[in-house]
């Protein structure tokens, strides 16, 4: 895998000048499972509409866990096409490298921004594994699922407040892929961003990530703080 990841990035890299980069650092506490996690993102938007992003999730040796480990690493390649000054199309693909498998996740996102500062964004994503996994019936099968995301909120020069709804719909019978132990799951996310400086934006998030079957179907509450730097 160490050879595959850099090669994939080089293949996806568009031959164009750099327009603007960003770094996003986020800490997370998962109340029900007593987990402390962090996420690190580095990305860049290019002049011709293409973009690249790399993301790493880490679970720390705190709370219920006594060892720090990388959960997954993602590479995203996307393109932004402006229909007009309010409507944008954003097709892309995510490569999600996990310890035991790799998922390929192509998507299409549509963004609409109103003059008043309100916005509505929607995305459909299709996730599938590159290797077969054991399903609920004991057979090997490629894991597949639909993912739907909707964001809405209000954006000003000083702050941004948003709500996001995510729905996971497992196509194949791999119920162990979702913490609910079912073929579907959902998430509610409320986010507040303070635009402290033009290139520094701290934020907070609260997430209701459905229930966890292994923890008596308790709600998976997640609390996050982070900061985004743009260049």
Coordinates of C-alpha atoms in Angstrom, one line a residue:
X1 CA 0.0 0.0 0.0
X2 CA 2.9 2.4 0.7
X3 CA 3.7 2.3 -3.1
X4 CA 0.1 2.5 -4.2
X5 CA -0.9 5.7 -2.4
X6 CA 1.9 8.0 -3.8
X7 CA 1.3 6.7 -7.3
X8 CA -2.4 7.4 -7.0
X9 CA -1.7 10.9 -6.0
X10 CA 0.7 11.6 -8.9
X11 CA -1.9 10.2 -11.4
X12 CA -4.6 12.4 -10.0
X13 CA -2.5 15.5 -9.8
X14 CA -3.7 18.1 -12.4
X15 CA -1.0 19.9 -14.3
X16 CA -1.9 23.4 -13.4
X17 CA -0.8 26.3 -11.2
X18 CA -1.6 26.5 -7.5
X19 CA -4.5 28.7 -6.6
X20 CA -4.9 28.3 -2.8
X21 CA -4.2 25.7 -0.2
X22 CA -5.7 24.9 3.2
X23 CA -5.1 22.9 6.4
X24 CA -7.9 21.7 8.7
X25 CA -7.2 20.4 12.2
X26 CA -10.0 18.9 14.3
X27 CA -10.3 17.1 17.7
X28 CA -13.3 14.9 18.5
X29 CA -14.7 13.2 21.6
X30 CA -17.2 10.4 21.2
X31 CA -19.2 10.2 24.4
X32 CA -20.8 6.8 24.1
X33 CA -17.7 4.9 23.2
X34 CA -15.3 7.1 25.2
X35 CA -13.1 7.7 22.2
X36 CA -10.7 10.7 21.5
X37 CA -10.0 11.2 17.8
X38 CA -8.2 13.8 15.7
X39 CA -8.5 14.5 12.0
X40 CA -5.9 16.2 9.8
X41 CA -6.7 17.6 6.3
X42 CA -4.4 19.2 3.7
X43 CA -5.8 20.3 0.4
X44 CA -5.4 22.7 -2.5
X45 CA -7.8 24.3 -5.0
X46 CA -6.3 24.9 -8.5
X47 CA -6.9 27.7 -11.0
X48 CA -8.7 25.4 -13.5
X49 CA -11.3 24.1 -11.0
X50 CA -9.6 20.9 -10.0
X51 CA -8.7 20.2 -6.4
X52 CA -6.8 17.6 -4.3
X53 CA -7.3 16.7 -0.6
X54 CA -5.8 14.2 1.8
X55 CA -7.4 13.3 5.1
X56 CA -6.1 11.2 8.1
X57 CA -8.2 10.0 11.0
X58 CA -6.4 9.0 14.3
X59 CA -7.8 7.4 17.4
X60 CA -5.7 8.3 20.5
X61 CA -4.6 6.2 23.5
X62 CA -7.1 7.9 25.8
X63 CA -10.4 7.0 27.3
X64 CA -11.4 3.4 26.5
X65 CA -8.4 2.7 24.3
X66 CA -4.7 2.2 25.3
X67 CA -3.0 2.6 21.9
X68 CA -2.9 5.3 19.3
X69 CA -3.6 4.1 15.7
X70 CA -4.5 5.6 12.3
X71 CA -8.0 4.6 11.4
X72 CA -8.0 5.5 7.8
X73 CA -6.5 7.8 5.2
X74 CA -8.4 9.4 2.3
X75 CA -7.4 11.0 -0.9
X76 CA -10.0 13.1 -2.7
X77 CA -9.8 14.5 -6.3
X78 CA -12.6 16.8 -7.4
X79 CA -13.6 19.4 -10.0
X80 CA -15.7 22.5 -9.4
X81 CA -17.8 23.8 -12.3
X82 CA -19.7 27.1 -11.9
X83 CA -23.0 27.1 -13.8
X84 CA -23.5 30.7 -12.7
X85 CA -22.6 32.9 -9.7
X86 CA -25.0 30.9 -7.5
X87 CA -25.0 27.3 -8.7
X88 CA -22.0 25.0 -8.8
X89 CA -21.5 21.3 -9.7
X90 CA -18.8 19.4 -7.9
X91 CA -18.0 15.9 -9.1
X92 CA -15.2 14.0 -7.4
X93 CA -13.9 10.7 -6.1
X94 CA -12.6 9.6 -2.7
X95 CA -10.1 6.8 -2.2
X96 CA -10.5 5.5 1.4
X97 CA -7.5 3.4 2.6
X98 CA -8.3 1.3 5.6
X99 CA -6.1 -1.3 7.4
X100 CA -8.0 -4.2 5.8
X101 CA -9.6 -2.8 2.7
X102 CA -9.8 0.2 0.3
X103 CA -13.1 1.9 -0.6
X104 CA -13.7 3.8 -3.8
X105 CA -16.3 6.5 -3.4
X106 CA -17.3 8.6 -6.5
X107 CA -19.8 11.5 -5.8
X108 CA -21.6 14.4 -7.3
X109 CA -22.3 17.5 -5.2
X110 CA -24.5 20.5 -6.1
X111 CA -24.1 23.8 -4.3
X112 CA -26.6 26.7 -4.5
X113 CA -25.9 30.0 -2.7
X114 CA -28.6 32.6 -2.3
X115 CA -27.8 36.4 -2.3
X116 CA -29.2 36.6 1.2
X117 CA -26.4 34.5 2.6
X118 CA -28.4 31.3 2.9
X119 CA -27.2 28.2 1.1
X120 CA -28.3 24.6 0.2
X121 CA -25.8 21.9 -0.8
X122 CA -26.6 18.3 -1.7
X123 CA -24.4 15.3 -2.5
X124 CA -24.9 11.7 -3.6
X125 CA -22.0 9.3 -3.1
X126 CA -21.6 5.6 -4.1
X127 CA -19.2 3.6 -1.9
X128 CA -17.8 0.2 -2.8
X129 CA -14.9 -1.9 -1.5
X130 CA -12.0 -3.0 -3.8
X131 CA -11.9 -6.4 -2.0
X132 CA -14.7 -8.7 -1.2
X133 CA -16.0 -8.8 2.4
X134 CA -17.9 -11.5 4.3
X135 CA -21.6 -10.6 4.3
X136 CA -24.4 -11.4 6.7
X137 CA -24.9 -14.8 5.1
X138 CA -21.2 -15.9 5.3
X139 CA -20.5 -15.2 1.6
X140 CA -17.8 -13.1 0.1
X141 CA -19.2 -10.0 -1.7
X142 CA -18.1 -6.5 -2.6
X143 CA -19.5 -4.1 0.0
X144 CA -21.7 -1.4 -1.6
X145 CA -23.8 1.5 -0.2
X146 CA -25.5 4.7 -1.1
X147 CA -24.7 7.9 0.9
X148 CA -26.8 11.1 0.8
X149 CA -25.8 14.4 2.3
X150 CA -27.7 17.7 2.6
X151 CA -26.3 20.9 4.0
X152 CA -28.1 24.1 4.7
X153 CA -27.1 27.2 6.6
X154 CA -26.4 30.9 6.8
X155 CA -23.1 32.5 5.8
X156 CA -21.9 36.1 6.6
X157 CA -18.5 37.9 6.6
X158 CA -18.0 37.1 10.3
X159 CA -19.6 33.7 10.9
X160 CA -21.3 30.6 9.4
X161 CA -23.9 28.4 10.9
X162 CA -25.0 25.2 9.2
X163 CA -27.0 21.9 9.7
X164 CA -26.2 18.7 7.8
X165 CA -28.1 15.5 7.4
X166 CA -26.4 12.3 6.2
X167 CA -28.2 9.0 5.3
X168 CA -26.3 5.7 4.7
X169 CA -28.1 3.0 2.8
X170 CA -26.3 -0.3 2.6
X171 CA -27.0 -2.0 -0.7
X172 CA -25.3 -5.3 0.2
X173 CA -26.0 -7.2 3.4
X174 CA -22.9 -6.1 5.3
X175 CA -24.6 -4.8 8.5
X176 CA -21.2 -4.8 10.3
X177 CA -20.2 -1.8 8.1
X178 CA -22.5 0.5 10.0
X179 CA -22.4 1.0 13.8
X180 CA -26.2 0.6 14.0
X181 CA -25.9 -3.1 13.0
X182 CA -28.5 -2.4 10.4
X183 CA -28.6 -1.7 6.7
X184 CA -29.1 2.0 7.2
X185 CA -27.9 4.8 9.5
X186 CA -28.2 8.6 9.7
X187 CA -26.3 11.6 11.1
X188 CA -27.4 15.1 12.2
X189 CA -24.6 17.7 12.4
X190 CA -24.8 21.3 13.7
X191 CA -21.7 23.5 13.0
X192 CA -20.7 27.0 13.9
X193 CA -17.7 28.7 12.3
X194 CA -16.2 32.0 13.4
X195 CA -14.2 33.9 10.8
X196 CA -11.6 35.3 13.1
X197 CA -9.3 36.3 10.3
X198 CA -9.6 35.9 6.5
X199 CA -7.4 32.8 6.6
X200 CA -8.1 31.5 10.2
X201 CA -11.5 30.0 11.0
X202 CA -12.1 28.2 14.3
X203 CA -15.3 26.1 14.5
X204 CA -17.4 23.7 16.7
X205 CA -19.6 20.8 15.8
X206 CA -22.1 18.6 17.6
X207 CA -23.1 15.3 15.9
X208 CA -25.9 12.9 16.6
X209 CA -24.5 9.8 14.7
X210 CA -27.5 7.5 15.3
X211 CA -27.2 4.5 17.6
X212 CA -24.5 1.9 18.4
X213 CA -25.6 -1.7 18.5
X214 CA -22.6 -2.8 20.5
X215 CA -23.4 -0.2 23.2
X216 CA -27.0 -1.1 23.9
X217 CA -28.2 1.0 21.0
X218 CA -27.2 4.3 22.8
X219 CA -27.0 7.5 20.7
X220 CA -23.5 8.1 19.4
X221 CA -22.9 11.7 20.4
X222 CA -19.7 13.4 19.0
X223 CA -18.3 16.8 20.1
X224 CA -15.7 18.5 17.9
X225 CA -13.6 21.6 17.9
X226 CA -11.3 22.6 15.0
X227 CA -9.6 25.3 13.0
X228 CA -9.2 25.9 9.3
X229 CA -6.2 27.7 7.8
X230 CA -6.2 28.9 4.2
X231 CA -3.3 30.2 2.2

